[in-house]
């Protein structure tokens, strides 16, 4: 290109890194595959855990795909896209992050073989899109309906999601709590169920063991009783929720009061006391015996409330107040004057509990609370943190099932069925896209393959048996029993997952793989803080790479 002594034209700033065409694709695919490979060993009930150490020396031990991906300080732009896949999966459905990343990696690796056979990326992308749409169709046919009243099945779904987590010895307890908590916060409107899991507060407290973890049908707030004169326990609580100060309002501007005699001083103080007394009587008059206040409470007011046997807590956070309102059925009022007996929330018991060095307020046994709390206990912070992440997955899967009312069998069964059906579909697609659909089918099989591999089974033997079993249309729920290596009905094994998780896995993995395949030019601009992706060695510039841009000086 630059023959005949032509002066090279500098388009990009000196030092800009660039890789184009096949070289760029190969780089990106390689990076994404490495990331997928990293999380692969954590997949499934026999998957291993990762220990992540941050530059500050903080240690996290986890099996959670989303956490691993978030903590990995990935530099390569294509690898970062896989991190995004995990994040999207986590945000949308809460579980299946490892599966999504492994599938995305596998789709790219199969695409690489097609690229080597000179299949154009656009054809692969189109084929993958078609396969992904078909996969959604197949999945909906595999779905098994569940009712919200079918508690046993909900429990099994929660247990399946907890199976691969480090808390497996407390998994029944956690599953039960997750089901109870989600059922408590789910609501029906226009014949549709919704469950907002943000209404389930999770409190972590060091000490005791995971088995001591408790679901409180009410709220637990990280505060203490405002005064020592107050009771620490109130039974049959009637709770005033206030968003107003129980203090004398201070003026915004400076005011000066000239007091000339002790009498005046006394009457001034008396007046203050009278006003506070008035406020507290307005509260106690309604029958309230607990006051939870978002703002401050004057010492004198605390004294009056304490004398009346009221338990008061001040400076409660606004997010807690909202949940308290949903849990107790009380109204949050911004003026004491508006307080009535009707606006009070109710709970069987309100008490201050000391855990270790911390004091917590428990608002227990509310009647049909629409917000609940789970207090996680555990011997070490690592255990508690992993328990919290696992609980998040369990809450999400139950939410998914409650909202959709649909599940699928797990243990590689849906993937085996997808592979079989997609292969059939590939013949109909025809042309070069057929190759891509077939590649998609093969990529999906990586999930049962990895499950088997992680369980110490022979992946080839298992795959052959699984494929053979799925040839028979009646065996669509058959998957891998990881303990025996046999192919059995996963519904009998009670390995069940939400349909939504599997749907999202296909969606997010295909999107990421296609996005990476569409890139044929990586330009890393120097000085913007972004690091250049590693350039493969042995590809000197000017040698006329595949993209035809290799000779361009930059
Ligand atoms: N008892 C079991 N037997 C066989 N397979 C199981 C069993 N329990 C779970 N699985 C399978 O394990 C896979 C889920 O594994 P895992 O929870 O480690 O990954 P993930 O859900 O993709 O990611 P993460 O939970 O980290 O977000 C699913 O395919 C599920 O069907
Ligand atoms: Mg999982």
Coordinates of C-alpha atoms and ligand atoms in Angstrom, one line a residue:
X1 CA 0.0 0.0 0.0
X2 CA 2.6 2.6 1.0
X3 CA 5.0 1.8 -1.8
X4 CA 6.7 4.2 -4.0
X5 CA 7.9 6.5 -1.2
X6 CA 4.5 7.9 -0.4
X7 CA 4.4 9.8 2.9
X8 CA 2.2 7.9 5.3
X9 CA -1.0 9.8 6.2
X10 CA -1.5 9.9 9.9
X11 CA -5.2 9.8 10.7
X12 CA -5.2 8.7 14.3
X13 CA -3.0 10.1 17.0
X14 CA 0.3 8.5 17.4
X15 CA 0.2 5.6 19.9
X16 CA -3.4 4.7 19.1
X17 CA -3.8 1.0 19.2
X18 CA -5.9 -0.6 16.5
X19 CA -6.9 -4.1 15.4
X20 CA -9.3 -4.8 12.6
X21 CA -11.1 -7.5 10.8
X22 CA -10.5 -11.1 11.8
X23 CA -7.7 -10.0 14.2
X24 CA -10.1 -7.9 16.2
X25 CA -12.7 -10.6 16.2
X26 CA -10.2 -13.2 17.4
X27 CA -9.0 -11.0 20.2
X28 CA -12.5 -10.2 21.4
X29 CA -13.6 -13.8 21.2
X30 CA -10.5 -14.9 23.1
X31 CA -11.1 -12.4 25.9
X32 CA -14.7 -13.3 26.3
X33 CA -13.9 -17.0 26.3
X34 CA -11.4 -16.6 29.0
X35 CA -13.9 -14.8 31.2
X36 CA -16.5 -17.5 30.6
X37 CA -13.9 -20.1 31.4
X38 CA -13.2 -18.4 34.8
X39 CA -16.8 -18.9 36.0
X40 CA -17.4 -22.3 34.4
X41 CA -16.1 -24.3 37.4
X42 CA -18.7 -22.7 39.7
X43 CA -21.8 -23.9 37.7
X44 CA -24.2 -26.3 39.3
X45 CA -24.7 -28.0 42.6
X46 CA -21.2 -29.5 42.5
X47 CA -19.5 -26.3 41.3
X48 CA -16.6 -24.9 43.2
X49 CA -16.3 -21.5 44.9
X50 CA -14.0 -18.6 44.1
X51 CA -12.0 -16.6 46.6
X52 CA -11.8 -13.0 45.5
X53 CA -9.2 -10.8 47.1
X54 CA -9.4 -7.1 46.4
X55 CA -6.5 -4.7 46.4
X56 CA -7.5 -3.6 49.9
X57 CA -7.1 -7.2 51.0
X58 CA -10.9 -7.8 51.5
X59 CA -11.8 -11.4 50.8
X60 CA -15.0 -12.7 49.4
X61 CA -15.7 -16.3 49.0
X62 CA -18.6 -16.9 46.6
X63 CA -20.2 -19.1 44.0
X64 CA -22.4 -16.3 42.7
X65 CA -21.7 -15.6 39.0
X66 CA -22.8 -12.0 39.3
X67 CA -20.5 -11.3 42.2
X68 CA -17.5 -12.9 40.6
X69 CA -18.0 -10.9 37.5
X70 CA -18.6 -7.7 39.3
X71 CA -15.5 -8.1 41.4
X72 CA -13.2 -9.1 38.5
X73 CA -11.4 -6.0 37.4
X74 CA -11.7 -6.8 33.8
X75 CA -9.8 -4.5 31.4
X76 CA -10.6 -5.9 28.0
X77 CA -13.6 -4.3 26.4
X78 CA -15.1 -7.5 25.0
X79 CA -14.6 -9.2 28.4
X80 CA -16.4 -6.3 30.0
X81 CA -19.4 -7.1 27.9
X82 CA -19.7 -10.4 29.5
X83 CA -19.5 -8.7 32.9
X84 CA -22.5 -6.7 31.6
X85 CA -24.3 -9.9 30.7
X86 CA -24.0 -11.1 34.3
X87 CA -25.1 -7.8 35.7
X88 CA -28.1 -7.7 33.4
X89 CA -29.1 -11.3 34.3
X90 CA -28.7 -10.5 38.0
X91 CA -30.8 -7.3 37.7
X92 CA -33.6 -8.9 35.6
X93 CA -34.0 -12.3 37.1
X94 CA -31.5 -12.7 40.0
X95 CA -30.3 -16.2 39.1
X96 CA -28.6 -17.9 36.2
X97 CA -25.7 -15.5 35.9
X98 CA -23.1 -18.2 35.6
X99 CA -25.2 -20.1 33.0
X100 CA -25.6 -16.8 30.9
X101 CA -21.9 -16.1 30.9
X102 CA -20.9 -19.7 30.1
X103 CA -23.4 -19.7 27.2
X104 CA -22.2 -16.4 25.8
X105 CA -18.6 -17.7 25.9
X106 CA -19.7 -20.9 24.2
X107 CA -21.7 -19.1 21.5
X108 CA -18.6 -17.1 20.7
X109 CA -16.3 -20.1 20.7
X110 CA -18.7 -21.9 18.2
X111 CA -18.8 -18.7 16.1
X112 CA -15.0 -18.7 16.0
X113 CA -15.0 -22.1 14.3
X114 CA -17.6 -20.8 11.7
X115 CA -15.5 -17.7 11.1
X116 CA -12.5 -20.0 10.4
X117 CA -14.7 -21.7 7.8
X118 CA -15.2 -18.3 6.2
X119 CA -18.8 -17.9 7.3
X120 CA -19.4 -14.1 7.4
X121 CA -20.2 -12.7 10.9
X122 CA -23.5 -11.3 9.6
X123 CA -24.7 -14.8 8.7
X124 CA -23.7 -16.0 12.2
X125 CA -25.5 -13.1 13.9
X126 CA -28.7 -13.7 11.8
X127 CA -28.6 -17.4 12.6
X128 CA -28.1 -16.8 16.3
X129 CA -31.0 -14.4 16.3
X130 CA -33.3 -16.9 14.7
X131 CA -32.1 -19.7 17.0
X132 CA -32.6 -17.5 20.0
X133 CA -36.2 -16.7 19.0
X134 CA -36.9 -20.3 18.3
X135 CA -35.4 -21.2 21.7
X136 CA -37.8 -18.9 23.4
X137 CA -40.7 -20.7 21.7
X138 CA -39.3 -24.1 22.7
X139 CA -38.9 -23.0 26.3
X140 CA -42.4 -21.8 26.6
X141 CA -43.6 -25.2 25.4
X142 CA -41.5 -26.8 28.1
X143 CA -43.0 -24.7 30.8
X144 CA -44.9 -26.3 33.7
X145 CA -47.6 -24.1 35.3
X146 CA -47.5 -23.6 39.1
X147 CA -50.0 -22.1 41.5
X148 CA -49.1 -19.6 44.2
X149 CA -50.8 -22.0 46.6
X150 CA -48.4 -24.8 45.6
X151 CA -46.0 -24.1 48.4
X152 CA -44.1 -27.4 48.0
X153 CA -43.1 -26.5 44.4
X154 CA -42.1 -23.0 45.3
X155 CA -39.9 -24.5 48.0
X156 CA -38.3 -26.9 45.5
X157 CA -37.5 -24.0 43.2
X158 CA -35.8 -22.1 46.0
X159 CA -33.9 -25.2 47.1
X160 CA -32.6 -25.7 43.5
X161 CA -31.3 -22.2 43.3
X162 CA -29.6 -22.6 46.8
X163 CA -28.2 -26.0 45.9
X164 CA -25.0 -24.6 44.4
X165 CA -24.4 -22.1 47.2
X166 CA -22.1 -22.3 50.2
X167 CA -25.0 -22.3 52.6
X168 CA -26.3 -25.7 51.5
X169 CA -26.7 -27.1 55.1
X170 CA -29.2 -24.3 55.9
X171 CA -30.8 -24.4 52.5
X172 CA -34.2 -25.8 53.7
X173 CA -34.5 -23.0 56.2
X174 CA -33.5 -20.3 53.8
X175 CA -35.8 -21.7 51.1
X176 CA -38.8 -21.7 53.5
X177 CA -38.0 -18.2 54.6
X178 CA -37.7 -17.0 51.0
X179 CA -41.0 -18.5 50.1
X180 CA -42.8 -17.1 53.1
X181 CA -41.3 -13.7 52.7
X182 CA -42.1 -13.4 49.0
X183 CA -45.7 -14.7 49.5
X184 CA -46.1 -12.1 52.2
X185 CA -45.1 -9.2 50.0
X186 CA -46.9 -10.4 46.8
X187 CA -50.0 -8.6 45.7
X188 CA -52.6 -9.2 43.1
X189 CA -53.8 -6.5 40.9
X190 CA -55.9 -6.9 37.8
X191 CA -55.6 -10.6 38.0
X192 CA -51.8 -10.3 37.9
X193 CA -49.4 -11.2 40.7
X194 CA -46.5 -8.9 41.5
X195 CA -44.0 -9.3 44.2
X196 CA -41.6 -6.4 45.0
X197 CA -38.7 -8.0 46.8
X198 CA -37.3 -4.6 47.8
X199 CA -40.0 -4.8 50.5
X200 CA -38.0 -7.7 52.1
X201 CA -35.4 -6.1 54.3
X202 CA -32.3 -8.1 54.9
X203 CA -30.3 -7.4 58.1
X204 CA -27.0 -9.0 58.7
X205 CA -25.8 -9.7 62.2
X206 CA -22.6 -11.4 63.1
X207 CA -22.8 -14.2 65.7
X208 CA -24.5 -17.5 66.2
X209 CA -25.0 -19.6 63.1
X210 CA -26.9 -19.6 59.8
X211 CA -29.6 -21.9 61.4
X212 CA -30.5 -19.0 63.7
X213 CA -31.4 -16.8 60.8
X214 CA -35.0 -15.6 61.3
X215 CA -37.9 -14.2 59.3
X216 CA -39.6 -11.5 61.2
X217 CA -43.2 -10.8 60.1
X218 CA -42.6 -7.1 60.6
X219 CA -39.6 -4.9 60.6
X220 CA -36.2 -4.9 62.3
X221 CA -34.5 -1.5 62.5
X222 CA -31.0 -0.8 63.4
X223 CA -31.9 1.7 66.2
X224 CA -32.4 1.7 69.9
X225 CA -35.0 2.9 72.3
X226 CA -34.5 6.7 72.7
X227 CA -34.5 6.9 76.4
X228 CA -33.6 4.7 79.3
X229 CA -36.8 5.6 81.1
X230 CA -38.8 3.9 78.4
X231 CA -40.0 0.3 78.3
X232 CA -37.8 -2.1 76.2
X233 CA -40.8 -4.3 75.4
X234 CA -44.3 -3.4 74.5
X235 CA -46.9 -6.1 73.9
X236 CA -50.0 -5.3 71.7
X237 CA -48.2 -2.4 70.1
X238 CA -50.1 0.5 68.6
X239 CA -47.5 2.4 66.6
X240 CA -47.5 6.1 65.7
X241 CA -45.4 6.7 62.6
X242 CA -44.2 10.3 62.5
X243 CA -42.4 12.3 60.0
X244 CA -42.4 15.3 62.3
X245 CA -40.1 16.6 65.0
X246 CA -41.4 16.2 68.6
X247 CA -39.5 19.3 69.5
X248 CA -40.2 23.0 69.8
X249 CA -39.9 24.5 66.3
X250 CA -36.8 26.7 66.0
X251 CA -37.2 29.9 64.1
X252 CA -35.3 30.2 60.9
X253 CA -34.1 33.7 61.8
X254 CA -32.4 34.9 64.9
X255 CA -34.8 36.0 67.5
X256 CA -33.9 37.7 70.8
X257 CA -36.0 37.5 73.9
X258 CA -35.3 39.9 76.7
X259 CA -36.0 38.2 80.0
X260 CA -35.9 40.6 82.9
X261 CA -37.0 38.6 85.9
X262 CA -36.8 35.0 87.1
X263 CA -40.6 34.8 86.8
X264 CA -40.4 35.6 83.2
X265 CA -37.7 32.9 82.8
X266 CA -39.9 30.4 84.5
X267 CA -43.0 31.2 82.5
X268 CA -40.9 30.9 79.3
X269 CA -39.7 27.5 80.3
X270 CA -43.1 26.5 81.5
X271 CA -44.6 27.4 78.2
X272 CA -42.0 25.3 76.4
X273 CA -42.8 22.4 78.7
X274 CA -46.6 22.9 78.2
X275 CA -46.1 22.8 74.4
X276 CA -44.1 19.6 74.6
X277 CA -46.7 18.1 77.0
X278 CA -49.4 19.0 74.5
X279 CA -47.6 17.3 71.7
X280 CA -47.0 14.1 73.7
X281 CA -50.6 14.0 75.0
X282 CA -51.8 14.3 71.5
X283 CA -49.8 11.2 70.8
X284 CA -50.8 9.2 73.9
X285 CA -54.4 10.2 73.6
X286 CA -54.8 8.2 70.4
X287 CA -53.8 5.1 72.4
X288 CA -50.3 4.9 70.8
X289 CA -47.8 3.0 73.0
X290 CA -44.9 3.1 70.5
X291 CA -43.6 6.1 68.6
X292 CA -41.3 5.7 65.6
X293 CA -40.1 9.0 64.5
X294 CA -38.1 10.0 61.4
X295 CA -36.9 13.2 63.0
X296 CA -35.7 14.2 66.5
X297 CA -37.4 14.0 69.8
X298 CA -36.8 16.5 72.6
X299 CA -35.5 15.2 75.9
X300 CA -38.4 16.6 77.8
X301 CA -40.8 14.9 75.3
X302 CA -39.0 11.7 75.8
X303 CA -39.5 12.1 79.5
X304 CA -43.2 12.6 79.1
X305 CA -43.5 9.7 76.7
X306 CA -41.5 7.5 79.0
X307 CA -43.7 8.4 81.9
X308 CA -46.7 7.4 79.8
X309 CA -45.1 4.0 79.2
X310 CA -44.5 4.7 75.5
X311 CA -41.5 3.2 73.7
X312 CA -40.0 5.7 71.3
X313 CA -37.4 5.5 68.6
X314 CA -36.0 8.6 66.8
X315 CA -34.1 9.3 63.6
X316 CA -35.6 6.2 61.8
X317 CA -34.5 6.3 58.1
X318 CA -37.1 7.2 55.5
X319 CA -36.8 3.9 53.7
X320 CA -37.4 2.0 57.0
X321 CA -40.4 4.3 57.7
X322 CA -42.0 3.3 54.4
X323 CA -41.5 -0.3 55.1
X324 CA -42.8 0.1 58.6
X325 CA -45.9 1.6 57.2
X326 CA -46.5 -1.3 54.9
X327 CA -45.6 -3.8 57.7
X328 CA -47.8 -2.4 60.4
X329 CA -50.6 -0.8 58.3
X330 CA -50.0 2.6 60.0
X331 CA -49.9 5.9 58.2
X332 CA -46.8 8.1 58.2
X333 CA -48.0 11.5 59.3
X334 CA -46.0 14.8 59.1
X335 CA -48.1 16.5 61.7
X336 CA -48.8 15.3 65.2
X337 CA -52.2 17.0 65.0
X338 CA -53.4 14.6 62.3
X339 CA -52.7 11.6 64.5
X340 CA -55.8 9.5 65.1
X341 CA -56.4 6.0 66.5
X342 CA -57.0 4.8 62.9
X343 CA -53.7 6.0 61.6
X344 CA -51.8 3.8 64.1
X345 CA -49.9 0.7 62.9
X346 CA -50.2 -2.5 64.9
X347 CA -47.9 -5.3 65.9
X348 CA -48.1 -8.0 68.5
X349 CA -44.8 -7.0 70.1
X350 CA -42.2 -4.3 69.8
X351 CA -38.9 -4.9 71.6
X352 CA -35.3 -3.8 71.8
X353 CA -33.0 -6.8 71.3
X354 CA -29.2 -6.7 72.0
X355 CA -27.2 -8.7 69.5
X356 CA -23.5 -8.6 70.3
X357 CA -22.7 -4.9 70.9
X358 CA -25.6 -3.7 68.7
X359 CA -29.2 -2.9 69.7
X360 CA -32.0 -3.6 67.3
X361 CA -35.7 -2.8 67.4
X362 CA -37.9 -5.7 66.4
X363 CA -41.5 -5.0 65.4
X364 CA -42.9 -8.5 65.5
X365 CA -45.9 -10.3 64.2
X366 CA -47.7 -7.6 62.4
X367 CA -51.1 -8.7 61.0
X368 CA -50.7 -9.5 57.3
X369 CA -47.5 -7.4 56.8
X370 CA -46.7 -6.1 53.3
X371 CA -43.0 -5.7 54.2
X372 CA -40.9 -8.2 56.2
X373 CA -37.4 -8.6 57.4
X374 CA -34.9 -11.4 57.4
X375 CA -32.2 -11.3 60.0
X376 CA -29.2 -13.3 58.8
X377 CA -26.9 -14.7 61.5
X378 CA -23.6 -16.5 60.9
X379 CA -20.3 -17.2 62.4
X380 CA -18.2 -15.0 60.1
X381 CA -18.7 -12.1 57.8
X382 CA -17.8 -14.2 54.8
X383 CA -20.5 -16.7 55.7
X384 CA -23.1 -14.0 56.2
X385 CA -22.2 -12.2 53.0
X386 CA -22.5 -15.3 50.9
X387 CA -25.7 -16.2 52.7
X388 CA -27.1 -12.8 51.8
X389 CA -26.1 -13.3 48.1
X390 CA -27.7 -16.8 48.1
X391 CA -30.9 -15.5 49.7
X392 CA -31.1 -12.8 47.0
X393 CA -31.1 -15.5 44.4
X394 CA -33.7 -17.5 46.2
X395 CA -36.0 -14.5 46.7
X396 CA -35.6 -13.6 43.0
X397 CA -36.5 -17.1 41.8
X398 CA -39.6 -17.2 44.0
X399 CA -40.6 -13.8 42.8
X400 CA -40.2 -15.0 39.2
X401 CA -42.4 -18.0 39.8
X402 CA -45.0 -16.1 41.7
X403 CA -45.2 -13.5 39.0
X404 CA -45.1 -15.8 36.0
X405 CA -46.6 -19.0 37.4
X406 CA -44.2 -21.0 35.2
X407 CA -41.3 -23.3 35.9
X408 CA -39.0 -25.6 33.9
X409 CA -37.1 -28.7 35.0
X410 CA -33.4 -28.0 35.6
X411 CA -30.3 -30.2 35.6
X412 CA -29.6 -29.7 31.9
X413 CA -33.0 -31.0 30.8
X414 CA -34.2 -27.8 29.1
X415 CA -30.8 -27.3 27.4
X416 CA -30.8 -30.9 26.1
X417 CA -34.3 -30.4 24.7
X418 CA -33.4 -27.0 23.2
X419 CA -30.4 -28.5 21.4
X420 CA -32.5 -31.3 20.0
X421 CA -35.3 -29.0 18.8
X422 CA -32.9 -26.4 17.4
X423 CA -31.1 -29.0 15.4
X424 CA -34.4 -30.0 13.8
X425 CA -35.1 -26.3 13.2
X426 CA -31.7 -25.8 11.6
X427 CA -32.7 -28.0 8.7
X428 CA -35.7 -25.8 8.0
X429 CA -33.6 -22.7 8.1
X430 CA -31.2 -24.0 5.5
X431 CA -28.4 -22.1 3.8
X432 CA -25.4 -20.9 5.7
X433 CA -27.5 -19.7 8.6
X434 CA -28.3 -23.3 9.2
X435 CA -24.7 -23.7 10.3
X436 CA -25.1 -20.9 12.9
X437 CA -28.3 -22.4 14.3
X438 CA -26.5 -25.8 14.6
X439 CA -23.7 -24.0 16.4
X440 CA -26.2 -22.4 18.7
X441 CA -27.6 -25.8 19.5
X442 CA -24.2 -27.1 20.3
X443 CA -23.4 -24.1 22.5
X444 CA -26.5 -24.7 24.6
X445 CA -25.3 -28.2 25.3
X446 CA -22.3 -26.7 27.1
X447 CA -24.6 -26.3 30.2
X448 CA -25.3 -30.0 30.8
X449 CA -21.8 -30.7 29.7
X450 CA -20.3 -28.4 32.3
X451 CA -22.8 -29.6 35.0
X452 CA -21.5 -33.2 34.4
X453 CA -17.8 -32.1 34.3
X454 CA -18.1 -30.2 37.5
X455 CA -19.7 -33.2 39.2
X456 CA -16.7 -35.3 38.3
X457 CA -18.6 -37.3 35.7
X458 CA -17.5 -38.2 32.2
X459 CA -19.0 -35.4 30.2
X460 CA -19.0 -37.3 26.9
X461 CA -20.7 -40.4 28.4
X462 CA -23.3 -38.2 30.1
X463 CA -24.0 -36.2 26.9
X464 CA -24.4 -39.3 24.8
X465 CA -26.9 -40.7 27.4
X466 CA -28.7 -37.4 27.7
X467 CA -29.1 -37.0 23.9
X468 CA -30.3 -40.5 23.6
X469 CA -32.9 -40.0 26.3
X470 CA -34.2 -36.8 24.7
X471 CA -34.8 -38.6 21.4
X472 CA -38.0 -39.9 23.0
X473 CA -40.5 -37.0 23.1
X474 CA -41.8 -38.3 26.5
X475 CA -38.4 -37.6 28.2
X476 CA -38.2 -33.9 27.8
X477 CA -37.7 -33.4 31.6
X478 CA -34.8 -35.8 31.8
X479 CA -31.5 -34.3 33.1
X480 CA -28.4 -35.2 35.0
X481 CA -28.5 -36.7 38.5
X482 CA -25.2 -35.2 39.6
X483 CA -24.7 -37.8 42.3
X484 CA -25.1 -40.9 40.3
X485 CA -24.4 -39.6 36.7
X486 CA -27.7 -41.3 35.6
X487 CA -30.2 -39.5 33.3
X488 CA -33.4 -39.1 35.3
X489 CA -36.6 -37.1 35.3
X490 CA -35.7 -33.8 37.0
X491 CA -39.3 -33.3 38.1
X492 CA -38.9 -36.4 40.3
X493 CA -35.6 -35.1 41.5
X494 CA -37.4 -31.8 42.4
X495 CA -34.8 -29.8 40.5
X496 CA -36.9 -27.0 39.2
X497 CA -36.2 -23.5 38.0
X498 CA -38.2 -20.5 37.0
X499 CA -39.0 -20.3 33.2
X500 CA -38.0 -16.6 33.3
X501 CA -34.4 -17.4 34.3
X502 CA -33.9 -19.7 31.3
X503 CA -35.6 -17.2 29.0
X504 CA -33.3 -14.4 30.2
X505 CA -30.2 -16.6 29.9
X506 CA -30.9 -17.1 26.2
X507 CA -31.7 -13.5 25.6
X508 CA -28.7 -11.9 27.4
X509 CA -26.2 -14.5 26.1
X510 CA -27.2 -14.1 22.5
X511 CA -27.3 -10.3 22.7
X512 CA -23.8 -10.2 24.1
X513 CA -22.4 -12.8 21.6
X514 CA -23.9 -10.9 18.7
X515 CA -22.7 -7.6 19.9
X516 CA -19.1 -8.9 20.1
X517 CA -19.4 -10.6 16.7
X518 CA -20.5 -7.4 15.1
X519 CA -17.2 -5.7 16.0
X520 CA -14.5 -5.7 13.3
X521 CA -12.5 -2.7 14.4
X522 CA -11.1 -2.0 17.9
X523 CA -9.5 1.4 18.2
X524 CA -8.1 2.1 21.6
X525 CA -7.4 5.7 21.9
X526 CA -4.4 6.7 23.9
X527 CA -4.7 9.0 26.9
X528 CA -8.4 8.5 27.6
X529 CA -7.8 6.2 30.4
X530 CA -8.9 3.2 28.5
X531 CA -6.3 0.5 28.1
X532 CA -5.6 -1.0 24.8
X533 CA -6.6 -4.6 24.4
X534 CA -3.6 -6.8 24.0
X535 CA -2.4 -7.1 20.4
X536 CA -1.5 -10.6 19.3
X537 CA 2.1 -11.1 18.7
X538 CA 3.5 -12.3 15.4
X539 CA 1.2 -10.0 13.4
X540 CA 3.5 -7.1 12.5
X541 CA 1.8 -4.0 11.1
X542 CA 2.2 -3.5 7.4
X543 CA 1.9 -7.2 6.6
X544 CA -1.5 -6.8 5.2
X545 CA -3.8 -8.5 7.7
X546 CA -7.1 -10.0 6.9
X547 CA -9.0 -6.7 7.2
X548 CA -6.9 -5.1 4.5
X549 CA -6.1 -2.3 6.9
X550 CA -2.9 -3.8 8.2
X551 CA -0.7 -1.6 6.2
X552 CA -2.2 1.6 7.5
X553 CA 0.3 3.6 9.5
X554 CA -1.0 4.9 12.9
Ligands
LIG1 N1 -29.6 -31.1 42.3 C1 -29.3 -30.8 41.0 N2 -29.0 -31.7 40.1 C2 -28.7 -31.3 38.8 N3 -28.6 -30.0 38.4 C3 -28.8 -29.1 39.3 C4 -29.2 -29.4 40.7 N4 -29.4 -28.2 41.3 C5 -29.2 -27.2 40.4 N5 -28.8 -27.7 39.2 C6 -28.5 -27.0 38.0 O1 -27.4 -26.1 38.3 C7 -27.5 -25.0 37.4 C8 -27.4 -23.7 38.2 O2 -26.2 -23.6 38.8 P1 -25.7 -22.3 39.5 O3 -26.7 -21.8 40.5 O4 -24.3 -22.6 40.0 O5 -25.5 -21.3 38.4 P2 -26.4 -20.1 37.9 O6 -27.8 -20.2 38.5 O7 -26.3 -20.1 36.4 O8 -25.6 -18.8 38.4 P3 -25.7 -18.0 39.8 O9 -26.5 -18.9 40.7 O10 -24.3 -17.9 40.2 O11 -26.4 -16.8 39.5 C9 -28.9 -25.1 36.7 O12 -28.7 -25.5 35.4 C10 -29.6 -26.1 37.6 O13 -30.6 -26.8 36.8
LIG2 MG1 -28.1 -20.3 40.6

